[in-house]
PDB file of C-alpha atoms in Angstrom:
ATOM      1  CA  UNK A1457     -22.227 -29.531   2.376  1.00 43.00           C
ATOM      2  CA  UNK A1458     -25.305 -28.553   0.203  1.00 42.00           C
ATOM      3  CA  UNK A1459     -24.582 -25.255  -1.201  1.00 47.00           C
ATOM      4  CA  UNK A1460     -26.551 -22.336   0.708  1.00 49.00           C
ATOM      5  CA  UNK A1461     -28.896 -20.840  -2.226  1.00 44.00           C
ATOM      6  CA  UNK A1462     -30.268 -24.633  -1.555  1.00 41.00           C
ATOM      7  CA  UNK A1463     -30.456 -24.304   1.865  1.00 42.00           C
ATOM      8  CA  UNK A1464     -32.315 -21.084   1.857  1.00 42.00           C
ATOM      9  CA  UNK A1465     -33.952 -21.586  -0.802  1.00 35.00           C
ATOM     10  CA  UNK A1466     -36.117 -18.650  -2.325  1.00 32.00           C
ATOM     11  CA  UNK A1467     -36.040 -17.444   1.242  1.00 36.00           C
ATOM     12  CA  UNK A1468     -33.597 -14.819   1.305  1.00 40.00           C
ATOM     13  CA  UNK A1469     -34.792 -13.177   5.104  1.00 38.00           C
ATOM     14  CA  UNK A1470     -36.639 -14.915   7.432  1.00 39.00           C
ATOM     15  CA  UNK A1471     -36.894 -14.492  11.589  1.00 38.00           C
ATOM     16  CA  UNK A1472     -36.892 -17.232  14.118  1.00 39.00           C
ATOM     17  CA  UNK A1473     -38.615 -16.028  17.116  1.00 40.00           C
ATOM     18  CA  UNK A1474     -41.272 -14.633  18.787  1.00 38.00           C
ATOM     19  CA  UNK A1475     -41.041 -11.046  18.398  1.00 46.00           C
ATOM     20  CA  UNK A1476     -40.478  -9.947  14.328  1.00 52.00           C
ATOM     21  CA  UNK A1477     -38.507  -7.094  12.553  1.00 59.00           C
ATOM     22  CA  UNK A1478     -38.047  -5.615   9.690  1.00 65.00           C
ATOM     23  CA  UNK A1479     -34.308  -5.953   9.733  1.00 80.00           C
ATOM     24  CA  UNK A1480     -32.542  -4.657   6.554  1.00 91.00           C
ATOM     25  CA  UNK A1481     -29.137  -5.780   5.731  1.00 94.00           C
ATOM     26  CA  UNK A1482     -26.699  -4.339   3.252  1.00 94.00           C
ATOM     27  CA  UNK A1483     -23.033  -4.643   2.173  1.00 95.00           C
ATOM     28  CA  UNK A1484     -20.762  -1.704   3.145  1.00 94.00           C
ATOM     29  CA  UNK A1485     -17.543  -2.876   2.416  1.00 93.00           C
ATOM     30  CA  UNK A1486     -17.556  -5.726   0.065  1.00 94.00           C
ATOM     31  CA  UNK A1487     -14.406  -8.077   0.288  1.00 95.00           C
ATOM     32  CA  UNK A1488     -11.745  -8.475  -2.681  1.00 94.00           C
ATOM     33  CA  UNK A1489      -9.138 -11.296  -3.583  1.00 94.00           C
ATOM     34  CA  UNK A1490      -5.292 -11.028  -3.132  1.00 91.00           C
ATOM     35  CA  UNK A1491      -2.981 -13.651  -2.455  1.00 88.00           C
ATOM     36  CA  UNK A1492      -2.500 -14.222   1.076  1.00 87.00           C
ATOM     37  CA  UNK A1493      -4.280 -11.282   2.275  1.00 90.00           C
ATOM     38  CA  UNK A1494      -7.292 -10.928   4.686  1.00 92.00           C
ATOM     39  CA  UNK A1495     -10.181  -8.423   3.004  1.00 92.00           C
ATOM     40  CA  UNK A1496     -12.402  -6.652   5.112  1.00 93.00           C
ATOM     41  CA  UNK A1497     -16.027  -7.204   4.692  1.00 96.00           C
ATOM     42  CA  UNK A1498     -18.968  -5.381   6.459  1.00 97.00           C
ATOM     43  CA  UNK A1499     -22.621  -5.196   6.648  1.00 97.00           C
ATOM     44  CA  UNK A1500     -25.222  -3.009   8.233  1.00 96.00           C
ATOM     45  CA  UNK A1501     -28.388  -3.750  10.143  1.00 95.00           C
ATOM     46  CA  UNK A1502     -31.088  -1.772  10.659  1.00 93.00           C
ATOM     47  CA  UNK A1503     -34.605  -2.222  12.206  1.00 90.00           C
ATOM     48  CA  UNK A1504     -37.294   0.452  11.189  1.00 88.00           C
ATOM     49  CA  UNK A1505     -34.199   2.472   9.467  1.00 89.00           C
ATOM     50  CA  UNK A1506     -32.369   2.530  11.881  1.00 93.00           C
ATOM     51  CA  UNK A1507     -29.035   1.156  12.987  1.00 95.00           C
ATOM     52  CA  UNK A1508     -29.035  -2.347  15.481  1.00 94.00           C
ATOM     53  CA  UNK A1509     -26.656  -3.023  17.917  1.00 95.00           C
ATOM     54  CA  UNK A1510     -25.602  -5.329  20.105  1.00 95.00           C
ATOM     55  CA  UNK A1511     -25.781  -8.600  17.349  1.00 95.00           C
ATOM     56  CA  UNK A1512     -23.991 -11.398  16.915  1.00 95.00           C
ATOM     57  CA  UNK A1513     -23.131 -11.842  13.444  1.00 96.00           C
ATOM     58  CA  UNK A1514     -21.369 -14.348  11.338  1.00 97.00           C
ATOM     59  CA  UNK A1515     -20.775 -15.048   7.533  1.00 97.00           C
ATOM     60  CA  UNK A1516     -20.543 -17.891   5.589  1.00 97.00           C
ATOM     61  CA  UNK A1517     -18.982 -17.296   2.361  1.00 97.00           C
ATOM     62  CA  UNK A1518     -18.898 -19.798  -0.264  1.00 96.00           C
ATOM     63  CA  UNK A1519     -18.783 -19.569  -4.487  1.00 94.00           C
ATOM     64  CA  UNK A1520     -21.027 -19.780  -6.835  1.00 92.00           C
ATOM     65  CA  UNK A1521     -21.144 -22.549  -9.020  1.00 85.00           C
ATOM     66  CA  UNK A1522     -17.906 -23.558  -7.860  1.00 84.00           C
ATOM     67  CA  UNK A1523     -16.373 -25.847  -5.271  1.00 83.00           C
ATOM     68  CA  UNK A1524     -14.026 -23.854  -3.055  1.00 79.00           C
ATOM     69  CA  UNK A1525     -15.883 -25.533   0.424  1.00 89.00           C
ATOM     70  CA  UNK A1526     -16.590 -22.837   2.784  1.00 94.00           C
ATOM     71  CA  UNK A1527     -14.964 -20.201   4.671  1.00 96.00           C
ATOM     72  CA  UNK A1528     -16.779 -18.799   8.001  1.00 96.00           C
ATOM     73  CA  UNK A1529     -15.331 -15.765   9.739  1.00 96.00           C
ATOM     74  CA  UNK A1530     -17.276 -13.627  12.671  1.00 97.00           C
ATOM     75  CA  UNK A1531     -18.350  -9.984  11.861  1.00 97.00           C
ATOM     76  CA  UNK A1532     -17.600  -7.210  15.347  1.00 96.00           C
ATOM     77  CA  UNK A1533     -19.538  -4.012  15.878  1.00 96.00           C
ATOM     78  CA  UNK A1534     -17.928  -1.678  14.428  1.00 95.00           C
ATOM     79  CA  UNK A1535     -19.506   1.739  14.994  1.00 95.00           C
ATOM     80  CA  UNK A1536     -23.440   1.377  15.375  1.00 96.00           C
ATOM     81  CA  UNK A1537     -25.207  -1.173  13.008  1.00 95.00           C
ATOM     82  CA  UNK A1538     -21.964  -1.856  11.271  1.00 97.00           C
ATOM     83  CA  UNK A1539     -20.376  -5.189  11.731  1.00 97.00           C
ATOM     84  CA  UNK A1540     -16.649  -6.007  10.342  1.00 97.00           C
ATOM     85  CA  UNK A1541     -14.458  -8.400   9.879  1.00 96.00           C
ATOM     86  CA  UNK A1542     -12.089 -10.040   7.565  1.00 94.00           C
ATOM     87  CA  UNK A1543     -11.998 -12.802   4.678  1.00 95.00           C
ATOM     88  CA  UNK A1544      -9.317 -14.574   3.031  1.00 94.00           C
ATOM     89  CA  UNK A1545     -10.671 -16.106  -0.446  1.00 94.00           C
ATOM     90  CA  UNK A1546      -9.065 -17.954  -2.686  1.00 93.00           C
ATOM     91  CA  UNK A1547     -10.087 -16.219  -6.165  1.00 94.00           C
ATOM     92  CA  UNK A1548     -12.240 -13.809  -7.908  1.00 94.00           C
ATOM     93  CA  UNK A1549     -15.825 -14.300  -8.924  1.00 94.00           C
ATOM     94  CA  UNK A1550     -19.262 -14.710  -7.952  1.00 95.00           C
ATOM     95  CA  UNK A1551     -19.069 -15.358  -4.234  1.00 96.00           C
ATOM     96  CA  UNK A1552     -22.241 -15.689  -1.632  1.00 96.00           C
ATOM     97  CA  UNK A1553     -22.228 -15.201   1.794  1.00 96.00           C
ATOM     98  CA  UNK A1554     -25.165 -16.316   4.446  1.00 96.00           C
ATOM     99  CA  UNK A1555     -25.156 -14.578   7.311  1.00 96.00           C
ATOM    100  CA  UNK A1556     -26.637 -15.758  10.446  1.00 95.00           C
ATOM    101  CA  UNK A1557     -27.572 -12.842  12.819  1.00 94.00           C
ATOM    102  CA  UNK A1558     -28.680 -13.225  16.439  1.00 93.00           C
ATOM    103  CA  UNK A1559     -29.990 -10.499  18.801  1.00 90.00           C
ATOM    104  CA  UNK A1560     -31.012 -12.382  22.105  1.00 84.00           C
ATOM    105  CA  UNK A1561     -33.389 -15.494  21.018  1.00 82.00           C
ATOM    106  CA  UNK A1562     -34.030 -13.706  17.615  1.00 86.00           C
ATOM    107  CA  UNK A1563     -32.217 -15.344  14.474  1.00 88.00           C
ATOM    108  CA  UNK A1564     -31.910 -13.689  11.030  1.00 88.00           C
ATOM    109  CA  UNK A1565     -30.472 -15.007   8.259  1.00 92.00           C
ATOM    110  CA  UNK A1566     -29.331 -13.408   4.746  1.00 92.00           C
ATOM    111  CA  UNK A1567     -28.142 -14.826   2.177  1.00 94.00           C
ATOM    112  CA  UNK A1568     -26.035 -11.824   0.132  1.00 94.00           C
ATOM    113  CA  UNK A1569     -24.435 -11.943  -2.972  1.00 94.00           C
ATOM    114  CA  UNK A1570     -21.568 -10.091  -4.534  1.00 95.00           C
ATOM    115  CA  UNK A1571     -18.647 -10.489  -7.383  1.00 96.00           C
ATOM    116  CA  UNK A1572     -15.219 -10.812  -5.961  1.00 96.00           C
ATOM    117  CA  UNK A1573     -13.158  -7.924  -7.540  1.00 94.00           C
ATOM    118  CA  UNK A1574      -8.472  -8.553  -7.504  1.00 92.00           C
ATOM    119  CA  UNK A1575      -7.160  -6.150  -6.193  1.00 90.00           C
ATOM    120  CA  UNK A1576      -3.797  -5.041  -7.565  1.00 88.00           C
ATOM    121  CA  UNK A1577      -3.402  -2.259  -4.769  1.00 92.00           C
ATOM    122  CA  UNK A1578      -0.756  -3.105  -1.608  1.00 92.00           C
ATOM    123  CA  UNK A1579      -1.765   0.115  -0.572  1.00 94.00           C
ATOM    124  CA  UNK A1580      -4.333   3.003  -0.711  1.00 93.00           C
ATOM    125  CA  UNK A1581      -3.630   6.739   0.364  1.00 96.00           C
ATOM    126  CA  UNK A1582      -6.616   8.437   0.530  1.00 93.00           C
ATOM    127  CA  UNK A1583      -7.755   6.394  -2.350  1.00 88.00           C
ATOM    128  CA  UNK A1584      -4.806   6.713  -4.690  1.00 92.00           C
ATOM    129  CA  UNK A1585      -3.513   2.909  -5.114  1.00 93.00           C
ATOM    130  CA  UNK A1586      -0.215   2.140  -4.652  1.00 95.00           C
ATOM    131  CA  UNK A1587       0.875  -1.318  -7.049  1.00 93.00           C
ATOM    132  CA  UNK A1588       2.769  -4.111  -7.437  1.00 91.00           C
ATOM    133  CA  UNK A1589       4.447  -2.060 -10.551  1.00 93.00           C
ATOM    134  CA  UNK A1590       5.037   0.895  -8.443  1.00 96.00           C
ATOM    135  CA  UNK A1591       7.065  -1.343  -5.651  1.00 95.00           C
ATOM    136  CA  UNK A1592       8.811  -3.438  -8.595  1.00 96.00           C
ATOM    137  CA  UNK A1593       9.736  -0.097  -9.996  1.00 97.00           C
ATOM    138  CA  UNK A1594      10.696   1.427  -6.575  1.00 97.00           C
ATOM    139  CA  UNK A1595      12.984  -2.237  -6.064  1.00 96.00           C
ATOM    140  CA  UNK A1596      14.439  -1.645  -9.623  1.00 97.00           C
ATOM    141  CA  UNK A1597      15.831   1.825  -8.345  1.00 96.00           C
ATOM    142  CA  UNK A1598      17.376   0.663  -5.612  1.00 96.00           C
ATOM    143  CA  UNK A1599      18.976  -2.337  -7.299  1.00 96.00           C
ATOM    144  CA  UNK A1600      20.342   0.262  -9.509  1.00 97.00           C
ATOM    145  CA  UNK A1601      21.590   1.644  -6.540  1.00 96.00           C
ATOM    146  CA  UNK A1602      23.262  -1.156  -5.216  1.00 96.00           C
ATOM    147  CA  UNK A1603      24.731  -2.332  -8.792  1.00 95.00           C
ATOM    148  CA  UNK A1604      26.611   1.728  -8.923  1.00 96.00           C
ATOM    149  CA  UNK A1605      27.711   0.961  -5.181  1.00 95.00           C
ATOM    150  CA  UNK A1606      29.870  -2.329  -6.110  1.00 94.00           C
ATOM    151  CA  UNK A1607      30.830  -1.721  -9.317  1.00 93.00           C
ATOM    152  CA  UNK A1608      32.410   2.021  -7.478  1.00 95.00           C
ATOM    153  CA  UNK A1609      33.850  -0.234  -4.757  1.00 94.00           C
ATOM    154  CA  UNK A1610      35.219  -2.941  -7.085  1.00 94.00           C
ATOM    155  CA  UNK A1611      37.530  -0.247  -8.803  1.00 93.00           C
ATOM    156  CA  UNK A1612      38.067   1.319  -5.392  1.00 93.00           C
ATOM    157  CA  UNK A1613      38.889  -1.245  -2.789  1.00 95.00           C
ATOM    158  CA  UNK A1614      40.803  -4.397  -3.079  1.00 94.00           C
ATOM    159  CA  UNK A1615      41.200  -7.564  -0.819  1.00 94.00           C
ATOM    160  CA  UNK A1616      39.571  -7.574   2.426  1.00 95.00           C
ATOM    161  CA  UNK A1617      38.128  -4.120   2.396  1.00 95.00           C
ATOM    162  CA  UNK A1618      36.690  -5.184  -1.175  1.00 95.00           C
ATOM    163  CA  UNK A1619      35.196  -8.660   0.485  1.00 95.00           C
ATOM    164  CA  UNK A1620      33.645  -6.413   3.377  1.00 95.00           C
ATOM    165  CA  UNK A1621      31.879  -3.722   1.003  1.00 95.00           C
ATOM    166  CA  UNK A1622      30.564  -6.457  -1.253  1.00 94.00           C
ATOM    167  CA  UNK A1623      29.478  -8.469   1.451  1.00 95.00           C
ATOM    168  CA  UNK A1624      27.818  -4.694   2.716  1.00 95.00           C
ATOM    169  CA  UNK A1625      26.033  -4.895  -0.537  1.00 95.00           C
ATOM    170  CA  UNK A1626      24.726  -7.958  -0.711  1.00 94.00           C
ATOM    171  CA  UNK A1627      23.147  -7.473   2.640  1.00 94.00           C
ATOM    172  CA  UNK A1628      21.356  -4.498   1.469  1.00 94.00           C
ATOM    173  CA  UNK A1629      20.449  -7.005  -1.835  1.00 91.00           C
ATOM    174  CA  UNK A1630      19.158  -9.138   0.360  1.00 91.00           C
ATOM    175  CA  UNK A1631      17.100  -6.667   2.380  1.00 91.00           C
ATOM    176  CA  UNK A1632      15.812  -5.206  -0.669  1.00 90.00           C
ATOM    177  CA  UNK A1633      13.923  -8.543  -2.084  1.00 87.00           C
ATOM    178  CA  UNK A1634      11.453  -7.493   1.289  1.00 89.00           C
ATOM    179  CA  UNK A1635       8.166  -6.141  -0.057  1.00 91.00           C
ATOM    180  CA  UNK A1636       7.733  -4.022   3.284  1.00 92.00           C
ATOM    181  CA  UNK A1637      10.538  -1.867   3.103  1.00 93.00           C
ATOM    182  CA  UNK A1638       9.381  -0.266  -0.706  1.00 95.00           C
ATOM    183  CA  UNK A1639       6.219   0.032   0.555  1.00 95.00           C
ATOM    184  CA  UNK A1640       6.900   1.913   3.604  1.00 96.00           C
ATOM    185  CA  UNK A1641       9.138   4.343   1.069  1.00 96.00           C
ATOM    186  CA  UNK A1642       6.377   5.072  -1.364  1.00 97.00           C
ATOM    187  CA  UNK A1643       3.677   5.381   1.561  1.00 97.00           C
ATOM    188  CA  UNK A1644       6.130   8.037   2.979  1.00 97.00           C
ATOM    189  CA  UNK A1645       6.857  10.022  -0.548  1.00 97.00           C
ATOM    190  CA  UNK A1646       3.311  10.127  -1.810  1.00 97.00           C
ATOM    191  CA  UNK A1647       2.006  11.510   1.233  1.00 97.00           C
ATOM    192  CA  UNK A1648       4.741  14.192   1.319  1.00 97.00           C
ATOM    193  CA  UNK A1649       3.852  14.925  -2.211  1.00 97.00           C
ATOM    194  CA  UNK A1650       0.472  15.032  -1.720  1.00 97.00           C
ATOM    195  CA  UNK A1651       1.617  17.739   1.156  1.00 97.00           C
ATOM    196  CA  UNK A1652       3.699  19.620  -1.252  1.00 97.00           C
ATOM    197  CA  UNK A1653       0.173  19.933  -3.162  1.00 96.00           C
ATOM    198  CA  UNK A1654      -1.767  21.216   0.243  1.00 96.00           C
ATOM    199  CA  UNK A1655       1.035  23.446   0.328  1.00 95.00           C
ATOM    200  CA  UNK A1656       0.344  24.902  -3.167  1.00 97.00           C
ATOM    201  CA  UNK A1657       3.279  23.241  -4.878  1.00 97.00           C
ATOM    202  CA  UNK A1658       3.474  22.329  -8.336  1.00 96.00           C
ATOM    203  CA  UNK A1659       6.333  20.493 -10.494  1.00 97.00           C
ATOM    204  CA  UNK A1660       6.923  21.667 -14.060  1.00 96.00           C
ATOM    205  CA  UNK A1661       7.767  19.737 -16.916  1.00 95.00           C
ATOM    206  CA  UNK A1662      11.221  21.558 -17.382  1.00 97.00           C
ATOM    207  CA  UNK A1663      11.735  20.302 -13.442  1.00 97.00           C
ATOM    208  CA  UNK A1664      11.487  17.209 -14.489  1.00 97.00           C
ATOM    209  CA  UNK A1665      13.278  17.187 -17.978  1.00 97.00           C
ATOM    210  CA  UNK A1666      16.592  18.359 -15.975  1.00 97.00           C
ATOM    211  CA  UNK A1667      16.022  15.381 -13.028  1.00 96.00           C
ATOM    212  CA  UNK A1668      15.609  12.509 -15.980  1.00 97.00           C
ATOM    213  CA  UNK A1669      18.884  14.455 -17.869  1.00 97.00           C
ATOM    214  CA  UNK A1670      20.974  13.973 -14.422  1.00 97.00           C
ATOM    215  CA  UNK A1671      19.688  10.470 -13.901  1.00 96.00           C
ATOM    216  CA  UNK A1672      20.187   9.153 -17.570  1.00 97.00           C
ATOM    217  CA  UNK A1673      23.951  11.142 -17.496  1.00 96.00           C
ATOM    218  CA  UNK A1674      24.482   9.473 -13.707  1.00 95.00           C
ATOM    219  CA  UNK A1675      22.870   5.569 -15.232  1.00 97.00           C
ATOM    220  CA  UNK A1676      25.105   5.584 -18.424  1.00 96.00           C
ATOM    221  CA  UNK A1677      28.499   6.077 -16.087  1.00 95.00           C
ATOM    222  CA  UNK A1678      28.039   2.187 -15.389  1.00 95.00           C
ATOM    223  CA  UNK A1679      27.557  -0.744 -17.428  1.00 93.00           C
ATOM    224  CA  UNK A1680      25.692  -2.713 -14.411  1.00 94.00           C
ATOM    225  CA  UNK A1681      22.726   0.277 -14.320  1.00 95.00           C
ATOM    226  CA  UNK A1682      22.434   0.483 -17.865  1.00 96.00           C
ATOM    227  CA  UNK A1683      22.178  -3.739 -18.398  1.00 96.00           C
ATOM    228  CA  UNK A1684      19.560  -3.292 -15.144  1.00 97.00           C
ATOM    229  CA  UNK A1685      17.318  -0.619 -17.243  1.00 97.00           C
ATOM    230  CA  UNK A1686      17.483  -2.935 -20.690  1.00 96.00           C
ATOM    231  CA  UNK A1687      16.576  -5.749 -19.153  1.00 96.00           C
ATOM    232  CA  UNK A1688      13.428  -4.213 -17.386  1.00 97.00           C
ATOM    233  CA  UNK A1689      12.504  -2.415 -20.245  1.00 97.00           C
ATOM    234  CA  UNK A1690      14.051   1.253 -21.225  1.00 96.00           C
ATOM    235  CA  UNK A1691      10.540   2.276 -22.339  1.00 96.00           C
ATOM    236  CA  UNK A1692       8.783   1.508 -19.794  1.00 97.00           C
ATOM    237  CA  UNK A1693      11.570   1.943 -16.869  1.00 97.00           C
ATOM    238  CA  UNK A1694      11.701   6.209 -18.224  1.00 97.00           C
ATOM    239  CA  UNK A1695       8.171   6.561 -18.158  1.00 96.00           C
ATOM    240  CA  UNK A1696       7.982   4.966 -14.717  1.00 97.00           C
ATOM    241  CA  UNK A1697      11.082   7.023 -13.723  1.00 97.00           C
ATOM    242  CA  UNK A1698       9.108  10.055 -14.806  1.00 97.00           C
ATOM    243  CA  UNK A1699       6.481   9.558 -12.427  1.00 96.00           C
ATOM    244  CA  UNK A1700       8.128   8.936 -10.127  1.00 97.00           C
ATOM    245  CA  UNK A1701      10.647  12.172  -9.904  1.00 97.00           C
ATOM    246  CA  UNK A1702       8.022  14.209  -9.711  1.00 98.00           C
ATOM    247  CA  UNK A1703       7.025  12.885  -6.438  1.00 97.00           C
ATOM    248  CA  UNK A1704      10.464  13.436  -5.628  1.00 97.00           C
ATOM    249  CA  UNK A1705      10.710  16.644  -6.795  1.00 98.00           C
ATOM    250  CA  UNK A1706       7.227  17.776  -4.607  1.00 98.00           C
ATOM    251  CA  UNK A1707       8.421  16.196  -1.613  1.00 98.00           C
ATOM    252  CA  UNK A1708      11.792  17.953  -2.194  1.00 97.00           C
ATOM    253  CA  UNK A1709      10.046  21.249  -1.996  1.00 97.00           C
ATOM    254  CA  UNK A1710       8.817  20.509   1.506  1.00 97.00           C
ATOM    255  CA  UNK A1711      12.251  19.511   2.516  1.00 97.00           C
ATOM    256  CA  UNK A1712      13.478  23.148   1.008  1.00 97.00           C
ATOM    257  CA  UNK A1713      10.574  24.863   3.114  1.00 96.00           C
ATOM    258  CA  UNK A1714      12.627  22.988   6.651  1.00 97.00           C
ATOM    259  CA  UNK A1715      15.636  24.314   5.333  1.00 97.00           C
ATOM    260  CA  UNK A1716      14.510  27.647   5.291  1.00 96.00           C
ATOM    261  CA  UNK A1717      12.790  27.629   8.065  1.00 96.00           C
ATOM    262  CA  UNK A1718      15.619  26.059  10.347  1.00 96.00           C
ATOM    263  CA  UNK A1719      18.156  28.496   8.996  1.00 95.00           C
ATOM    264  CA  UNK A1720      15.709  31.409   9.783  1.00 95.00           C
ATOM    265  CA  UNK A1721      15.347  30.107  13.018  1.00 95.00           C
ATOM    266  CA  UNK A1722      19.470  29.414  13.534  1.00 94.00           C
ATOM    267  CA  UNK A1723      21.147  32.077  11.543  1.00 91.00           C
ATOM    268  CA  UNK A1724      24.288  31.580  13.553  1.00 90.00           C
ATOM    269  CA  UNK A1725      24.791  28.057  12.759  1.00 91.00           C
ATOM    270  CA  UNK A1726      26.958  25.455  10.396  1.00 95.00           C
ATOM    271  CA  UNK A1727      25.465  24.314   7.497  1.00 93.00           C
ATOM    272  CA  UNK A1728      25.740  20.836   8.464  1.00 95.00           C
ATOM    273  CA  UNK A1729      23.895  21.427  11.601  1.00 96.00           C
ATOM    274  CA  UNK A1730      21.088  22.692   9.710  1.00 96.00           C
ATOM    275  CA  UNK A1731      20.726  20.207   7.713  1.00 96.00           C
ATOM    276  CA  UNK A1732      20.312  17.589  10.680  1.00 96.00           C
ATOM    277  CA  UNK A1733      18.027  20.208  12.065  1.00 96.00           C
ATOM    278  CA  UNK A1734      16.375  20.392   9.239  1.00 97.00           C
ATOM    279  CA  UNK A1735      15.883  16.236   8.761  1.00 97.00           C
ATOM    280  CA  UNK A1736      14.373  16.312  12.272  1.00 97.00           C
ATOM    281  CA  UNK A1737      11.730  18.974  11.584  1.00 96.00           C
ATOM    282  CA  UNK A1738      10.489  16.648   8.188  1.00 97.00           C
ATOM    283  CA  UNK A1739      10.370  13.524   9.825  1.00 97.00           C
ATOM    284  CA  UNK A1740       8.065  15.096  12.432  1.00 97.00           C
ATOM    285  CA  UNK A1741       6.107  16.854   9.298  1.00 97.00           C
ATOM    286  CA  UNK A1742       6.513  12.911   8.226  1.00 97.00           C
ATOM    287  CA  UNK A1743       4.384  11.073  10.730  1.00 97.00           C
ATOM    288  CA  UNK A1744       1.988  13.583  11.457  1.00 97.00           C
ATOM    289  CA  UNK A1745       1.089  13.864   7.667  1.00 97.00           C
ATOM    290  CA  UNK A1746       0.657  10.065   7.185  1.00 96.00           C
ATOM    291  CA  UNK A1747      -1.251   9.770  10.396  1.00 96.00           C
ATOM    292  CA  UNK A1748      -3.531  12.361   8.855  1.00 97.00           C
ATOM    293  CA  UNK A1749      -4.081  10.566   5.723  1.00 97.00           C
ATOM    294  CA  UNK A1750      -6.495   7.501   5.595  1.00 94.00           C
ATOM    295  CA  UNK A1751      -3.820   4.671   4.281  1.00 94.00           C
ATOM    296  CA  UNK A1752      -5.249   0.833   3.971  1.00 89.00           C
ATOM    297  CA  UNK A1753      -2.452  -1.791   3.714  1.00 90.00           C
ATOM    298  CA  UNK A1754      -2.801  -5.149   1.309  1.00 89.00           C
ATOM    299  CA  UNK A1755      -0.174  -6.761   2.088  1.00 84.00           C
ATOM    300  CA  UNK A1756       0.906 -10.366   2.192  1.00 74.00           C
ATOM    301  CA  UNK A1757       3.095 -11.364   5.459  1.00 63.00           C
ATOM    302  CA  UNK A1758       6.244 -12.231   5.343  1.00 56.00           C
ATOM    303  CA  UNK A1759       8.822 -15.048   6.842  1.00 48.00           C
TER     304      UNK A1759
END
């Protein structure tokens, strides 16, 4: 297939038809490249300035100056003069698309060009990225986890009741090498933390000197979590742990304001109750802060 710039030549808008526009075509959400994930890409029409409905639009992408053959995907109305859909490419770099845009017996088409960011985000809250790092660092954790649980169990338990927890671990092992999972967990604490800010709340640095203090005193008890934190890097593991307890320590906050609240509300009963009480009331806080937070998902799928 001849590449497109040659088969539009210098012509970069023309009409087919009796009756001509002055359609106007521009990129509103230009696509990116991840590894086996779809990227949204959308355009807007408008005749006279003003939005056009009712099209039938598809793109043609293919690269520049590069053989990748091409990739054709079909663009839906979106809200008024904004068509959508999604693109898989194969890399970064100067990428084309020509799109072919009926209305009726009326045929535009428009060759557009753009350069194909990566994007290192598997998810976006309200902008802020969420990374590869933060889910490796989030996996790290929880191996740590894991590693305390079996090497307490393997002084605790012996024969069959040993072979049952270990086999308990490894399940959770197993569970954990699941990208989904971590990313679900850091969706949920960020946007708690990002509550805890709404809210007013703030975390000092002497808050966060005493959580690192418990965790290194808690990490050097075992041999496993400290040969888990070498080998990833002690540097770069405290810095990331940093970070990362003070989005604990915000969404803790929230979960003290429940607390309160549920004991104010049930002065008469257990503390045990309360706290169950108290779970219930943040989860519901939970869903109805991510569902009002604008969160994009780049994820891969998995088997």
């Amino acid at each position: 297939m001849k590449k497109m710039a040659v088969a539009v030549l210098i012509i970069t808008l023309f009409l087919v038809g009796c009756h001509k526009q002055d359609w106007e075509v521009s990129i509103k959400t230009k696509p990116f490249y991840k590894e086996g994930v779809p990227a949204p890409f959308a355009v807007e029409v408008k005749a006279n300035g003003k939005p056009v409905s009712g099209l039938t639009v598809h793109a043609t992408f293919e690269m520049v100056n590069m053989d990748h053959g091409t990739i054709t995907t079909t663009l839906r109305e979106k809200s008024e003069g904004v068509y959508e859909g999604k693109v898989q490419l194969p890399m970064e770099g100067d990428w084309e698309a020509l799109l072919r845009i009926k209305n009726g017996k009326q045929t535009m088409e428009k060759l557009v060009k753009m350069k194909v960011k990566k994007e290192d985000a598997v998810a976006m809250i309200n902008g802020l990225a969420i990374t590869m790092k933060d889910v490796h660092f989030y996996q790290t954790l929880s191996q740590i986890g894991i590693a305390i649980g079996k090497e307490t169990d393997q002084a605790k338990y012996k024969g069959e009741e040993l072979k049952e927890r270990l086999n308990y671990w490894e399940r959770q092992n197993q569970h954990l090498q699941q990208i989904h999972p971590s990313v679900t967990h850091l969706i949920e604490l960020h946007s708690m933390a990002l509550l805890a800010k709404e809210k007013g709340y703030s975390v000092t640095k002497s808050e966060v000197a005493k959580e690192l203090t418990e965790r290194k005193r808690q990490y050097d008890r075992y041999k496993t979590a400290k040969e888990i934190i070498r080998q990833y890097g002690e540097k770069k593991f405290w810095k990331q742990q940093q970070q990362y307890a003070e989005l604990v320590l915000l969404a803790k906050k929230v979960w003290n304001d429940m607390v309160k609240q549920t004991e104010k509300e049930n002065p008469n009963v257990a503390k045990t109750e309360i706290y169950f009480l108290a779970q219930k009331k943040y989860d519901e806080l939970l869903i109805s802060q991510v569902n009002s937070l604008q969160i994009k998902l780049y994820l891969p799928s998995e088997s």
